[in-house]
Coordinates of C-alpha atoms (C1' of nucleotides) in Angstrom, one line a residue:
Chain V
M389 CA 0.0 0.0 0.0
A390 CA 1.5 3.3 -1.1
R391 CA 0.3 6.8 -0.4
T392 CA -2.0 6.2 2.5
T393 CA -5.1 8.4 2.7
G394 CA -4.2 11.8 3.9
S395 CA -0.5 11.5 3.7
H396 CA 1.2 14.4 2.2
S397 CA 4.8 15.8 2.0
D398 CA 4.0 18.7 4.3
I399 CA 2.7 16.3 7.0
T400 CA 5.3 13.5 6.7
G401 CA 8.2 15.9 6.5
P402 CA 7.8 17.4 9.9
R403 CA 6.9 14.0 11.4
I404 CA 10.2 12.6 10.1
V405 CA 12.1 15.5 11.7
A406 CA 10.2 15.0 15.0
A407 CA 10.8 11.3 15.1
A408 CA 14.4 11.7 14.2
Q409 CA 14.9 14.3 16.8
H410 CA 13.3 12.2 19.5
L411 CA 15.1 9.0 18.7
I412 CA 18.6 10.6 18.1
A413 CA 18.3 12.5 21.4
K414 CA 17.5 9.3 23.2
H415 CA 19.9 6.9 21.6
G416 CA 22.4 8.9 19.7
F417 CA 22.8 9.5 15.9
A418 CA 24.9 6.4 15.2
A419 CA 22.7 4.1 17.2
V420 CA 19.5 5.1 15.4
S421 CA 18.7 3.5 12.0
M422 CA 16.7 5.0 9.2
R423 CA 14.3 2.0 9.5
Q424 CA 13.7 2.9 13.2
I425 CA 12.9 6.5 12.3
A426 CA 10.7 5.3 9.4
R427 CA 8.8 2.9 11.7
E428 CA 8.1 5.7 14.2
V429 CA 6.6 7.8 11.4
G430 CA 4.7 4.7 10.0
V431 CA 6.4 4.7 6.7
Q432 CA 9.0 2.6 4.9
A433 CA 12.7 3.5 5.1
G434 CA 12.9 4.4 1.5
A435 CA 10.4 7.2 1.9
L436 CA 12.8 9.1 4.1
Y437 CA 14.9 9.7 1.0
N438 CA 12.2 11.9 -0.5
Y439 CA 13.1 14.4 2.2
F440 CA 16.8 13.9 2.9
P441 CA 19.5 12.8 0.4
D442 CA 21.1 10.8 3.1
K443 CA 21.4 10.2 6.9
Q444 CA 24.2 12.7 7.3
S445 CA 22.2 15.5 5.7
M446 CA 19.4 14.7 8.0
L447 CA 21.5 15.3 11.0
K448 CA 23.0 18.5 9.5
E449 CA 19.6 20.0 8.7
L450 CA 18.2 19.1 12.1
M451 CA 21.1 20.9 13.8
L452 CA 21.1 23.8 11.4
A453 CA 17.4 24.4 11.7
H454 CA 17.7 24.3 15.5
M455 CA 20.6 26.7 15.6
Q456 CA 18.9 29.1 13.2
D457 CA 15.7 29.1 15.3
L458 CA 17.6 29.7 18.4
L459 CA 19.6 32.5 16.9
A460 CA 16.5 34.2 15.5
D461 CA 14.8 34.0 18.9
V462 CA 17.7 35.2 20.9
R463 CA 18.2 38.2 18.6
A464 CA 14.5 39.0 19.0
L465 CA 15.0 39.5 22.7
P466 CA 14.2 43.0 24.0
L467 CA 17.5 44.5 25.1
Q468 CA 18.1 47.3 27.6
D469 CA 21.1 47.6 29.9
P470 CA 23.6 44.8 30.4
L471 CA 22.4 43.6 33.7
T472 CA 18.8 43.3 32.6
D473 CA 20.0 41.8 29.3
L474 CA 22.0 39.1 31.1
E475 CA 19.0 38.1 33.2
T476 CA 16.9 38.0 30.1
F477 CA 19.4 35.8 28.4
V478 CA 19.8 33.4 31.3
R479 CA 16.0 32.9 31.6
F480 CA 15.7 32.6 27.8
H481 CA 18.4 30.0 27.5
I482 CA 17.1 27.8 30.3
A483 CA 13.5 28.0 28.9
Q484 CA 14.7 27.2 25.4
N485 CA 16.7 24.2 26.7
R486 CA 13.4 22.9 28.1
G487 CA 11.1 23.7 25.2
R488 CA 13.4 22.2 22.7
A489 CA 15.2 19.7 24.9
D490 CA 15.8 17.1 22.2
A491 CA 17.2 19.6 19.6
V492 CA 19.4 21.2 22.2
F493 CA 20.7 17.9 23.4
I494 CA 21.5 16.8 19.8
A495 CA 23.1 20.2 19.0
Y496 CA 26.0 19.7 21.4
M497 CA 26.1 15.9 21.6
E498 CA 26.2 15.0 17.9
L499 CA 28.7 17.6 16.7
R500 CA 31.3 15.0 16.2
N501 CA 29.0 13.0 13.9
L502 CA 28.9 15.8 11.4
T503 CA 31.2 15.8 8.4
E504 CA 33.9 18.4 8.5
E505 CA 32.1 21.0 6.4
N506 CA 28.7 20.4 8.0
F507 CA 30.4 20.9 11.3
A508 CA 31.8 24.2 10.2
E509 CA 28.4 25.4 9.2
V510 CA 26.8 24.5 12.5
E511 CA 29.7 25.7 14.5
A512 CA 29.5 29.1 12.9
L513 CA 26.0 29.5 14.2
R514 CA 27.0 28.2 17.7
R515 CA 29.7 30.9 17.8
D516 CA 27.2 33.6 16.8
Y517 CA 25.0 32.5 19.8
E518 CA 28.0 32.6 22.0
R519 CA 29.0 36.0 20.7
F520 CA 25.5 37.3 21.6
L521 CA 26.2 36.6 25.2
E522 CA 29.8 37.8 24.9
G523 CA 28.4 41.1 23.7
I524 CA 26.3 41.6 26.7
L525 CA 29.2 40.7 29.0
A526 CA 31.7 43.0 27.2
K527 CA 29.3 45.9 27.3
G528 CA 28.6 45.4 31.0
A529 CA 32.3 45.1 31.8
A530 CA 33.0 48.3 29.8
Q531 CA 30.3 50.2 31.7
G532 CA 31.6 48.9 35.0
Q533 CA 28.5 46.9 35.8
F534 CA 30.3 43.6 35.6
K535 CA 33.7 42.4 36.8
I536 CA 34.9 40.2 34.0
D537 CA 38.4 39.5 32.8
N538 CA 37.7 37.7 29.6
P539 CA 34.2 38.1 28.1
R540 CA 34.8 35.3 25.6
I541 CA 35.8 32.7 28.1
T542 CA 33.2 33.8 30.5
A543 CA 30.5 33.5 27.8
R544 CA 31.6 30.0 27.1
A545 CA 31.7 29.1 30.7
L546 CA 28.3 30.5 31.4
I547 CA 26.7 28.7 28.5
A548 CA 28.3 25.4 29.6
M549 CA 27.0 26.0 33.1
L550 CA 23.5 26.7 31.8
N551 CA 23.6 23.7 29.5
G552 CA 24.3 21.6 32.5
V553 CA 20.7 22.0 33.6
N554 CA 19.8 19.5 30.9
T555 CA 21.7 16.7 32.5
W556 CA 19.6 16.7 35.7
F557 CA 16.5 18.7 35.3
R558 CA 13.3 16.7 35.0
E559 CA 9.8 18.0 34.6
G560 CA 7.9 17.4 37.8
G561 CA 11.1 17.1 39.8
A562 CA 12.0 18.8 43.0
L563 CA 12.5 22.2 41.3
S564 CA 10.2 24.0 38.9
L565 CA 11.5 25.7 35.8
T566 CA 11.1 29.1 37.4
E567 CA 13.0 28.0 40.5
V568 CA 15.8 26.8 38.3
Q569 CA 15.8 30.1 36.4
D570 CA 16.0 32.0 39.7
L571 CA 18.8 29.8 41.1
Y572 CA 20.9 30.1 37.9
W573 CA 20.3 33.7 37.5
A574 CA 21.7 34.2 41.0
L575 CA 24.7 32.1 40.1
V576 CA 25.3 33.9 36.8
R577 CA 24.9 37.3 38.3
Q578 CA 27.5 36.5 40.9
T579 CA 29.8 34.9 38.2
A580 CA 29.6 38.1 36.2
G581 CA 30.5 40.1 39.3
A582 CA 27.4 42.2 38.9
K583 CA 27.0 45.1 41.3
Chain T
M931 CA 48.5 -17.7 13.5
A932 CA 47.5 -17.6 17.1
R933 CA 49.4 -16.3 20.0
T934 CA 52.0 -14.2 18.3
T935 CA 55.4 -14.0 19.9
G936 CA 55.3 -11.8 23.0
S937 CA 51.6 -11.4 23.3
H938 CA 50.2 -11.9 26.7
S939 CA 47.0 -11.2 28.5
D940 CA 48.5 -8.4 30.6
I941 CA 49.7 -6.6 27.6
T942 CA 46.7 -7.1 25.3
G943 CA 44.2 -6.2 28.0
P944 CA 45.3 -2.7 28.6
R945 CA 45.9 -2.2 24.9
I946 CA 42.2 -3.0 24.3
V947 CA 41.1 -0.6 26.9
A948 CA 43.3 2.1 25.4
A949 CA 42.1 1.5 21.9
A950 CA 38.5 1.4 22.9
Q951 CA 38.8 4.6 24.9
H952 CA 40.5 6.4 22.0
L953 CA 38.0 5.2 19.4
I954 CA 34.9 5.6 21.5
A955 CA 35.9 9.2 22.5
K956 CA 36.4 10.0 18.9
H957 CA 33.4 8.4 17.2
G958 CA 31.0 7.4 20.0
F959 CA 30.2 4.0 21.5
A960 CA 27.5 3.0 19.1
A961 CA 29.6 4.0 16.1
V962 CA 32.6 2.0 17.0
S963 CA 32.7 -1.7 16.2
M964 CA 34.4 -4.5 18.0
R965 CA 36.3 -5.2 14.8
Q966 CA 37.6 -1.6 14.7
I967 CA 38.9 -1.9 18.2
A968 CA 40.5 -5.3 17.5
R969 CA 42.1 -3.9 14.4
E970 CA 43.7 -1.0 16.4
V971 CA 45.1 -3.6 18.8
G972 CA 46.3 -5.8 16.0
V973 CA 44.1 -8.7 17.0
Q974 CA 41.0 -10.5 15.8
A975 CA 37.6 -9.4 17.1
G976 CA 37.0 -12.7 18.8
A977 CA 40.0 -12.1 21.0
L978 CA 38.3 -9.2 22.8
Y979 CA 35.9 -11.6 24.3
N980 CA 38.7 -13.1 26.4
Y981 CA 38.6 -9.7 28.3
F982 CA 35.0 -8.6 28.2
P983 CA 31.9 -10.7 28.1
D984 CA 30.3 -8.2 25.6
K985 CA 30.5 -4.7 24.3
Q986 CA 28.2 -3.3 26.9
S987 CA 30.4 -4.6 29.7
M988 CA 33.4 -3.0 28.0
L989 CA 31.8 0.4 28.2
K990 CA 30.7 -0.1 31.8
E991 CA 34.1 -1.2 32.9
L992 CA 35.8 1.7 31.1
M993 CA 33.5 4.2 32.8
L994 CA 33.6 2.6 36.2
A995 CA 37.4 2.4 36.1
H996 CA 37.7 6.0 35.2
M997 CA 35.2 7.2 37.8
Q998 CA 37.0 5.2 40.5
D999 CA 40.4 6.6 39.6
L1000 CA 39.0 10.1 39.5
L1001 CA 37.3 9.6 42.9
A1002 CA 40.4 8.1 44.5
D1003 CA 42.5 11.1 43.2
V1004 CA 40.1 13.8 44.3
R1005 CA 39.9 12.2 47.8
A1006 CA 43.7 12.2 48.0
L1007 CA 43.8 16.0 47.6
P1008 CA 45.3 17.8 50.5
L1009 CA 42.5 19.9 52.1
Q1010 CA 42.7 23.0 54.3
D1011 CA 40.2 25.7 54.4
P1012 CA 37.2 26.0 51.9
L1013 CA 38.7 28.8 49.8
T1014 CA 42.0 27.0 49.2
D1015 CA 40.2 23.7 48.8
L1016 CA 38.0 25.1 46.1
E1017 CA 41.0 26.4 44.2
T1018 CA 42.6 23.0 44.5
F1019 CA 39.5 21.3 43.2
V1020 CA 39.2 23.6 40.2
R1021 CA 42.8 23.2 39.2
F1022 CA 42.6 19.5 39.8
H1023 CA 39.5 19.1 37.7
I1024 CA 40.8 21.0 34.8
A1025 CA 44.1 19.2 34.8
Q1026 CA 42.3 15.8 35.1
N1027 CA 40.1 16.6 32.1
R1028 CA 43.2 17.2 30.1
G1029 CA 45.2 14.2 31.3
R1030 CA 42.4 11.8 30.8
A1031 CA 40.5 13.6 28.0
D1032 CA 39.2 10.5 26.3
A1033 CA 37.9 8.9 29.5
V1034 CA 36.3 12.1 30.7
F1035 CA 34.6 12.7 27.4
I1036 CA 33.2 9.2 27.4
A1037 CA 32.2 9.4 31.0
Y1038 CA 29.6 12.1 30.4
M1039 CA 28.9 11.5 26.7
E1040 CA 28.0 7.8 26.8
L1041 CA 25.9 7.6 29.9
R1042 CA 22.9 7.0 27.8
N1043 CA 24.4 3.9 26.2
L1044 CA 24.7 2.1 29.5
T1045 CA 22.0 -0.3 30.5
E1046 CA 19.9 0.8 33.4
E1047 CA 21.8 -1.0 36.1
N1048 CA 25.2 -0.1 34.7
F1049 CA 24.1 3.5 34.6
A1050 CA 23.1 3.4 38.2
E1051 CA 26.5 2.1 39.2
V1052 CA 28.4 4.8 37.3
E1053 CA 26.0 7.5 38.3
A1054 CA 26.5 6.7 41.9
L1055 CA 30.2 7.5 41.5
R1056 CA 29.5 10.6 39.6
R1057 CA 27.3 11.8 42.5
D1058 CA 30.1 11.1 44.9
Y1059 CA 32.4 13.3 42.9
E1060 CA 29.8 16.0 42.9
R1061 CA 29.3 15.7 46.6
F1062 CA 33.0 16.2 47.2
L1063 CA 32.7 19.7 45.7
E1064 CA 29.3 20.2 47.4
G1065 CA 31.0 19.5 50.7
I1066 CA 33.6 22.2 50.1
L1067 CA 31.0 24.7 49.1
A1068 CA 28.7 23.9 52.0
K1069 CA 31.5 24.3 54.5
G1070 CA 32.6 27.6 53.0
A1071 CA 29.1 28.9 53.1
A1072 CA 28.6 27.8 56.7
Q1073 CA 31.8 29.6 57.7
G1074 CA 30.7 32.7 55.8
Q1075 CA 33.6 32.5 53.3
F1076 CA 31.2 31.9 50.4
K1077 CA 27.9 33.3 49.4
I1078 CA 26.0 30.3 48.2
D1079 CA 22.2 29.7 48.2
N1080 CA 22.1 26.1 47.1
P1081 CA 25.4 24.2 47.4
R1082 CA 24.1 21.2 45.5
I1083 CA 23.0 23.1 42.5
T1084 CA 26.1 25.3 42.6
A1085 CA 28.3 22.2 42.6
R1086 CA 26.5 20.8 39.6
A1087 CA 26.7 24.2 37.8
L1088 CA 30.4 24.6 38.5
I1089 CA 31.2 21.1 37.3
A1090 CA 29.3 21.7 34.1
M1091 CA 31.1 25.0 33.7
L1092 CA 34.5 23.3 34.2
N1093 CA 33.6 20.4 31.9
G1094 CA 32.9 23.0 29.2
V1095 CA 36.6 23.5 28.8
N1096 CA 36.8 20.2 27.0
T1097 CA 34.7 21.5 24.1
W1098 CA 37.1 24.2 23.1
F1099 CA 40.5 23.7 24.7
R1100 CA 43.2 22.4 22.4
E1101 CA 46.8 21.7 23.3
G1102 CA 48.9 24.3 21.7
G1103 CA 46.0 26.7 21.3
A1104 CA 45.8 30.4 22.3
L1105 CA 45.8 29.6 26.0
S1106 CA 48.0 27.3 28.1
L1107 CA 46.6 24.9 30.6
T1108 CA 47.8 27.1 33.5
E1109 CA 46.1 30.2 31.9
V1110 CA 42.9 28.3 31.6
Q1111 CA 43.2 27.2 35.2
D1112 CA 43.8 30.8 36.3
L1113 CA 40.8 32.1 34.3
Y1114 CA 38.4 29.5 35.5
W1115 CA 39.6 29.8 39.1
A1116 CA 38.8 33.5 38.9
L1117 CA 35.3 32.6 37.5
V1118 CA 34.6 30.0 40.1
R1119 CA 35.8 32.2 42.9
Q1120 CA 33.4 34.8 41.9
T1121 CA 30.6 32.4 41.3
A1122 CA 31.1 31.1 44.9
G1123 CA 30.9 34.7 46.1
A1124 CA 34.2 34.3 47.8
K1125 CA 35.5 37.1 49.9
Chain K
dT767 C1' 61.4 -33.0 26.3
dT768 C1' 56.9 -33.5 26.9
dT769 C1' 52.6 -31.8 28.8
dT770 C1' 49.4 -28.3 29.6
dC771 C1' 46.6 -24.5 28.7
dA772 C1' 45.8 -19.5 28.2
dA773 C1' 45.5 -16.7 24.2
dA774 C1' 44.4 -15.9 19.7
dT775 C1' 42.6 -17.3 15.1
dG776 C1' 39.3 -17.3 11.5
dA777 C1' 35.2 -18.8 9.9
dA778 C1' 30.6 -18.8 10.6
dC779 C1' 25.8 -17.3 12.6
dG780 C1' 21.6 -14.5 11.9
dG781 C1' 20.5 -10.1 11.6
dC782 C1' 20.8 -5.3 10.8
dT783 C1' 22.9 -1.2 8.1
dG784 C1' 22.3 2.9 4.5
dT785 C1' 20.8 3.4 0.1
dT786 C1' 18.6 2.5 -4.6
dC787 C1' 14.9 1.9 -7.6
dA788 C1' 11.2 -0.1 -10.5
dG789 C1' 6.6 -0.4 -9.5
dT790 C1' 2.2 1.1 -7.2
dT791 C1' -0.9 4.2 -5.3
dA792 C1' -3.9 8.2 -4.5
dC793 C1' -4.2 12.8 -4.9
dT794 C1' -4.5 17.2 -8.0
dC795 C1' -5.1 19.5 -12.2
dT796 C1' -7.1 19.9 -16.7
Chain R
dA824 C1' -13.3 11.4 -16.9
dG825 C1' -8.5 11.1 -17.8
dA826 C1' -3.8 12.4 -17.4
dG827 C1' 0.0 13.6 -14.6
dT828 C1' 2.8 13.3 -10.7
dA829 C1' 4.3 13.5 -5.9
dA830 C1' 4.5 10.1 -2.3
dC831 C1' 5.3 5.7 -0.9
dT832 C1' 6.2 0.6 -1.1
dG833 C1' 8.8 -3.4 -1.0
dA834 C1' 12.4 -5.9 -2.5
dA835 C1' 17.0 -6.0 -3.3
dC836 C1' 22.1 -4.6 -2.9
dA837 C1' 26.7 -5.2 -0.7
dG838 C1' 28.5 -4.8 3.5
dC839 C1' 29.0 -4.6 8.4
dC840 C1' 27.3 -5.9 13.1
dG841 C1' 28.0 -8.5 17.9
dT842 C1' 28.9 -12.9 19.2
dT843 C1' 30.3 -18.0 19.3
dC844 C1' 33.4 -21.7 18.9
dA845 C1' 36.3 -25.5 17.1
dT846 C1' 40.9 -25.2 16.2
dT847 C1' 45.7 -23.7 16.4
dT848 C1' 49.5 -21.7 18.5
dG849 C1' 53.4 -20.9 21.6
dA850 C1' 55.2 -20.2 26.0
dA851 C1' 55.5 -21.8 30.7
dA852 C1' 55.4 -25.9 33.9
dA853 C1' 56.7 -30.6 34.7

DNA sequence: TTTTCAAATGAACGGCTGTTCAGTTACTCT
DNA sequence: AGAGTAACTGAACAGCCGTTCATTTGAAAA
């Protein structure tokens, strides 16, 4: 049976992406087969190749799409002064990591499974994201609101710290998302040496 | 040809571990085959099963051995007052991450590839390590040397921050190991709200 | 020198891998 | 109603997977 009733490209496409994201986040890119992804969508493996030329491209597009979304959203944040901006960023980043948990996990877990050129493309976006935070930190340091030696390293360190939330936070756990945001904002504020 | 001249269990064993560590760190557990590991050692795939009952056990023993070494070393650190201890810990952790880069990478990248019970075993050690730092932080907070709301979360956040070094630090890069230690110690000190 | 046996081989097992493609289906457009 | 076509199937491809095991090897023990 081919072309089941109601199946269209614009439905199957997103479902493949969703299934792939879910499975790869859970088991890792290398451990997930095209057939597994297809089965989750309710389709044969061959059908995936209507949407992606190969498995590697699938991973690349998954990660690129995520990074682009993330960048677009972070750039849309309302900015004021560095201290407020830093808080905005922290709360945004933690919320994002929850809302797109699978994509975030993949984005920094599967970098090594990208080919060299695909890695470069994704990495460039990751650096842009990093630079966004770096900009806030540098501005705050210049204005004397923060006490920061090296804005670049500090930005990396803070993002790593915030990403760490993913390894232990569970919905319905001891802490709510807001509580986590509060705790980490206090930490980041102190790390930045904010007045 | 079996049993090549000079090949013994106590030589092959460690070589398998080393090859496995190197390959898994580079490509991921799922992406590395027993045959690849065997080839790197210069042996047939079947020979690996003289040392590990199966692939999963190999991963488990790799991670367990690493965590046990790490724990033993961290517990052997000379302790004094919280502020000095925190600095000692930070420099130790960063140095460890470099000296055992492959093992460290695997230890927090391949957790999801462990079976449930193997995960529990490894995770218990990871928590012990975390608690070591938590102890320093709690003591410092109690003595008024640190300004810390939640020692547990702060410990996790700091370890995540320090682990982040792995994602960008390269031997022979712009910064030396000592410079990285200095930079991160300054960050951690500030994060802990040290006087 | 002969015996013993841990260590390693190499072939085999069933099953899964990514990918291709001719053929089939069901929708859309004329 | 009929043609056109995007979407999907299902089988096939060569090759690799983890694991097992009878067999061979070579060094140490007797």
